PDB file of C-alpha atoms in Angstrom:
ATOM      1  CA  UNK A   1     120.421-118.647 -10.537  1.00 45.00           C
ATOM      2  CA  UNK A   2     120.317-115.090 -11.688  1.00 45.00           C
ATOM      3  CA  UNK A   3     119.822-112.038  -9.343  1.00 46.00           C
ATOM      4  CA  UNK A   4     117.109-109.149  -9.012  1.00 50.00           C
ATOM      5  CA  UNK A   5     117.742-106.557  -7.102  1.00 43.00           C
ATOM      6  CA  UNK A   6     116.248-106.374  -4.013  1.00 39.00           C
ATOM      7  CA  UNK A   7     117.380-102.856  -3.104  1.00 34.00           C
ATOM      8  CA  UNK A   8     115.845-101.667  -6.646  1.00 40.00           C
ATOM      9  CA  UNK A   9     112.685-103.561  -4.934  1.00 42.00           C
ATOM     10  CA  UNK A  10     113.260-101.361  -1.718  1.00 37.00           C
ATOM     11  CA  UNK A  11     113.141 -98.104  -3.693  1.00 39.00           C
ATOM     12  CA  UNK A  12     109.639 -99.121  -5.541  1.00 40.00           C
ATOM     13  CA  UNK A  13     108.275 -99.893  -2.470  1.00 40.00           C
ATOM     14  CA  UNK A  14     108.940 -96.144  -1.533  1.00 37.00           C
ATOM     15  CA  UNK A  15     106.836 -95.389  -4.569  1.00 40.00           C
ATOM     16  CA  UNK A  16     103.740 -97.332  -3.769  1.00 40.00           C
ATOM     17  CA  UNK A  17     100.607 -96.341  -5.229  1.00 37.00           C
ATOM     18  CA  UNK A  18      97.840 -95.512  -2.532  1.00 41.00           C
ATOM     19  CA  UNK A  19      95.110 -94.384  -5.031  1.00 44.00           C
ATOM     20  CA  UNK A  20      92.095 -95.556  -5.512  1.00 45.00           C
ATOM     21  CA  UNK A  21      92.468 -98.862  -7.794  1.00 58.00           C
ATOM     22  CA  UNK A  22      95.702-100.776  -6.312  1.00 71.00           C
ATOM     23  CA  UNK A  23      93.311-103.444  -5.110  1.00 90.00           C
ATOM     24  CA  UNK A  24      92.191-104.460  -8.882  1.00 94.00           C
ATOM     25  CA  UNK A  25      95.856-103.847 -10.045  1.00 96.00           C
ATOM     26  CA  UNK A  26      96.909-106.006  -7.120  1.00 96.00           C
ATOM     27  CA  UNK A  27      93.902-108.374  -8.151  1.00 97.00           C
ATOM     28  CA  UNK A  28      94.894-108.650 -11.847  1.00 97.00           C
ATOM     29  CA  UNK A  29      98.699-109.025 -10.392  1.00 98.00           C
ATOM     30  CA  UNK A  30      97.981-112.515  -8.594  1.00 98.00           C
ATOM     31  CA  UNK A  31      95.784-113.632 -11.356  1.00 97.00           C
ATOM     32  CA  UNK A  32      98.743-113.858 -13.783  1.00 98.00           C
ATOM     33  CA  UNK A  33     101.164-115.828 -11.069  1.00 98.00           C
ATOM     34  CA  UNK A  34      97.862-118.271 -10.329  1.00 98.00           C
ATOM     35  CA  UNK A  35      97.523-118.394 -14.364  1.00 98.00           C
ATOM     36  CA  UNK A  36     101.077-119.293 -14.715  1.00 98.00           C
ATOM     37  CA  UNK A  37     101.918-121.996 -12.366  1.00 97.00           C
ATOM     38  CA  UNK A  38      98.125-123.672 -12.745  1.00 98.00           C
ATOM     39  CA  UNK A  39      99.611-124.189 -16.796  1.00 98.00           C
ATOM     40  CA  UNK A  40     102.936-125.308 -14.905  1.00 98.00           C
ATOM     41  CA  UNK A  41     100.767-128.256 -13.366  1.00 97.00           C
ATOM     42  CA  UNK A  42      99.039-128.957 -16.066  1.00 98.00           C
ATOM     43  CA  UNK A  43     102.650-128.928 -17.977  1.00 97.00           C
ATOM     44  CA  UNK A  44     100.959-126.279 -20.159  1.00 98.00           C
ATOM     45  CA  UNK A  45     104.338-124.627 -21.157  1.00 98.00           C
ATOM     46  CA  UNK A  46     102.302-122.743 -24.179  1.00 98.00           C
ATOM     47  CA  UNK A  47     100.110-121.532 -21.658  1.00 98.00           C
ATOM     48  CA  UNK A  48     102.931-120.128 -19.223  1.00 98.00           C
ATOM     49  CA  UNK A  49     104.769-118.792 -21.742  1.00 98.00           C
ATOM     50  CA  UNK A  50     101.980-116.767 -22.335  1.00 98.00           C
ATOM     51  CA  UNK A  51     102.070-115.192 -19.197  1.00 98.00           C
ATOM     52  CA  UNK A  52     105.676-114.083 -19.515  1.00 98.00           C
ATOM     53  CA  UNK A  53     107.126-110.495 -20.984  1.00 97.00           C
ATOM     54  CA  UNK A  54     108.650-110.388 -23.902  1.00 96.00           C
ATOM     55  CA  UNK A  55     111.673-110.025 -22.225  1.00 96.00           C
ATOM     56  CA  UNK A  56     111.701-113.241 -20.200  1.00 97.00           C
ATOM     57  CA  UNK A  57     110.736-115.379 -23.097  1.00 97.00           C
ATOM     58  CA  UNK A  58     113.467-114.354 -25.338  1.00 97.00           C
ATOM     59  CA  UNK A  59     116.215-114.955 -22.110  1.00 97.00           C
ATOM     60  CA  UNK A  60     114.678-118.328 -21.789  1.00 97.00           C
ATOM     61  CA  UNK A  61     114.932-119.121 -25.318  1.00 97.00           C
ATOM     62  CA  UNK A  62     118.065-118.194 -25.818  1.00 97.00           C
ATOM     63  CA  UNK A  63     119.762-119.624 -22.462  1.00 96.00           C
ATOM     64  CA  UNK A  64     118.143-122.934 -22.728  1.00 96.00           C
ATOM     65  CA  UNK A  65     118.401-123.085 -26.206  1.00 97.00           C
ATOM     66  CA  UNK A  66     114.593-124.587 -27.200  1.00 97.00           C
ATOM     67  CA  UNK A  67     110.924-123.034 -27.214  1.00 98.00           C
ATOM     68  CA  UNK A  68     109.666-121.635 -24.431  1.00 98.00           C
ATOM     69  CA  UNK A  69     106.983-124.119 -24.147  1.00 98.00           C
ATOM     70  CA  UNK A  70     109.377-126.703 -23.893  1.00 97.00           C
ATOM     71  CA  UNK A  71     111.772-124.902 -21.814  1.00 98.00           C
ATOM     72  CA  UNK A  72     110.493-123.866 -19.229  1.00 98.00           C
ATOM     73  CA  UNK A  73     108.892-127.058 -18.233  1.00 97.00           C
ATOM     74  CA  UNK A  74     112.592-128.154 -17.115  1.00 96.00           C
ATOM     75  CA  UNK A  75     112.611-124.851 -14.385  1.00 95.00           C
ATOM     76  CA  UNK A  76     111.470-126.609 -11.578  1.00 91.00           C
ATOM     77  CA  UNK A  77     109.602-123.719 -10.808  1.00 95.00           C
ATOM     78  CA  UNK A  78     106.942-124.582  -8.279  1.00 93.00           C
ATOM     79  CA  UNK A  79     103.638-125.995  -9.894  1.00 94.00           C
ATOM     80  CA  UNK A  80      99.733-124.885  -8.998  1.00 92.00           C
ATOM     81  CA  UNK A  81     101.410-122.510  -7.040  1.00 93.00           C
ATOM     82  CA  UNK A  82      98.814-119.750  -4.905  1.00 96.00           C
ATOM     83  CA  UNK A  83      99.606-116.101  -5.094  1.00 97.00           C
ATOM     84  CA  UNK A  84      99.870-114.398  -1.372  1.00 95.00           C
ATOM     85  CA  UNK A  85     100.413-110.681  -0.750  1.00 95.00           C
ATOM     86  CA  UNK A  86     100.463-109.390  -4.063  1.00 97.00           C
ATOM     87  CA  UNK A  87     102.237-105.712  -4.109  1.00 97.00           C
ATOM     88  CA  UNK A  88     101.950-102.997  -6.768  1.00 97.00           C
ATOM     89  CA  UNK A  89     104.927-100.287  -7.014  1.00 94.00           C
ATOM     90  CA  UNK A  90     104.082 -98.255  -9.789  1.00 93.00           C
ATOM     91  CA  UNK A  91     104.441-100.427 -13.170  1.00 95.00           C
ATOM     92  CA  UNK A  92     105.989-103.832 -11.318  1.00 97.00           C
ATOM     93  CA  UNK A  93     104.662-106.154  -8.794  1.00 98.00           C
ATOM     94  CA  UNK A  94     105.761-108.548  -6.395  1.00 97.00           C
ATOM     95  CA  UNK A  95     103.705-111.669  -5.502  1.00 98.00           C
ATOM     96  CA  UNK A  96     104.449-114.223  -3.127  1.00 97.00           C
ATOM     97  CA  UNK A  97     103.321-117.633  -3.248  1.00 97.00           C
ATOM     98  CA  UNK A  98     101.901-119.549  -0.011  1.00 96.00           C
ATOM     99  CA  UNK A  99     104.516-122.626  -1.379  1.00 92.00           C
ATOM    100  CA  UNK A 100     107.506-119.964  -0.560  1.00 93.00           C
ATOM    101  CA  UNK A 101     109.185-117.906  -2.905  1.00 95.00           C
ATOM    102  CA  UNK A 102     108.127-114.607  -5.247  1.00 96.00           C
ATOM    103  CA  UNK A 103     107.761-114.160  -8.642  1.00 98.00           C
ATOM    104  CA  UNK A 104     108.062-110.477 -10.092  1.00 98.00           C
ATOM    105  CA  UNK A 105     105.823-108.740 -12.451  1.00 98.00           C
ATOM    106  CA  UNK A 106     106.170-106.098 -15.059  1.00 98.00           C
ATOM    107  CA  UNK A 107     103.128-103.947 -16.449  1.00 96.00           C
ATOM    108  CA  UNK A 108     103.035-103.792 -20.077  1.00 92.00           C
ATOM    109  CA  UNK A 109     100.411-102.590 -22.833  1.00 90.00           C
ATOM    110  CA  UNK A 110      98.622-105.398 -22.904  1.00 90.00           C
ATOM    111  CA  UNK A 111      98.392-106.060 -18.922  1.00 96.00           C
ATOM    112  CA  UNK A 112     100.661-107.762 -16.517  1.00 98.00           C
ATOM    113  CA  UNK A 113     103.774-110.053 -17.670  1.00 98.00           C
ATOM    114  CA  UNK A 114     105.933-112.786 -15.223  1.00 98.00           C
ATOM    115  CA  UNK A 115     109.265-110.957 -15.507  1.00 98.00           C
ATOM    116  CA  UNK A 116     111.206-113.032 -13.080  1.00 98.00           C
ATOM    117  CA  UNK A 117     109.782-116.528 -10.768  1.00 97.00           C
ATOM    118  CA  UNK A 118     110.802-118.908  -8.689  1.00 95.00           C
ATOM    119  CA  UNK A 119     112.730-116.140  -6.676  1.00 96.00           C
ATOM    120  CA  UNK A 120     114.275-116.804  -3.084  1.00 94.00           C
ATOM    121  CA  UNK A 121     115.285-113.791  -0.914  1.00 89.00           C
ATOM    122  CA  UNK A 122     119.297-114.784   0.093  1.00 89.00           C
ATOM    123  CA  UNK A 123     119.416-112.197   3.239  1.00 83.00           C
ATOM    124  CA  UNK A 124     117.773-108.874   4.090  1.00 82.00           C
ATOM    125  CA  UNK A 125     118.383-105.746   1.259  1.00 78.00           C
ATOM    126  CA  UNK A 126     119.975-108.477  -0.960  1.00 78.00           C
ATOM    127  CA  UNK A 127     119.123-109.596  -4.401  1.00 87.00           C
ATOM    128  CA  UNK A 128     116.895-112.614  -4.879  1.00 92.00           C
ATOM    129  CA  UNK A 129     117.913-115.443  -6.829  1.00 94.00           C
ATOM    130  CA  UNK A 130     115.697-115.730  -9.597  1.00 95.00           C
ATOM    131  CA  UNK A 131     115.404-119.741 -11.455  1.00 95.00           C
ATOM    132  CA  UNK A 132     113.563-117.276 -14.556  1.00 96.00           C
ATOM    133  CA  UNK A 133     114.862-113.763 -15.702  1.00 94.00           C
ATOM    134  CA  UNK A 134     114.496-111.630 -18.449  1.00 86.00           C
TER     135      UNK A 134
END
């Protein structure tokens, strides 16, 4: 398992946006977690890899050794998933799923990427453990 840090999460939070337009950010968010783990049930890899940064592809590659389309099939990372309480802090998000467990979004040029998923908290202000990094 690999770790984010959750006290890096604790300062975004700080930095919230409250402007108009978090909603649709929010929105667009929880659309990329429901896009990725509906292609996880449909063992889509293609399509999840498509919803993954640059970043996290290239990790995933190289650790497992195989195309992302093929590797991340053997995650485990939770299929058909639903997004819950998706949270903007500036250019990352964090979206819960109603299965348990977060997944962790970066914004890029091109819209939001999966930058870490299938992410447990392991105690208050402690890193999660992450099954997918970049």
């Amino acid at each position: 398992m690999i770790r984010i840090a959750a006290l890096a999460l604790t300062g975004l939070a700080a930095l919230a946006l409250t402007a108009c337009g978090t909603g649709e950010r929010e929105r667009d968010a929880a659309g990329v977690v429901e896009r990725f783990h509906a292609a996880l049930e449909r063992d889509d890899g293609a399509g999840a890899c498509e919803e993954l940064g640059e970043e996290t592809r290239s990790e995933l590659e190289s650790k497992e050794e195989r195309p992302c389309e093929e590797a991340i099939l053997t995650l485990g990372l939770p299929k058909g998933a639903r997004p819950v309480n998706p949270r903007v802090y500036e250019t990352s998000a964090a979206v819960d799923l109603a299965e348990g467990g977060t997944d962790f979004l970066d914004e890029e040029s091109q819209g939001w990427t999966i930058s870490a998923a299938g992410c447990e908290p392991t105690a208050p202000e402690q890193p999660y453990d992450c099954e997918l990094k970049g």
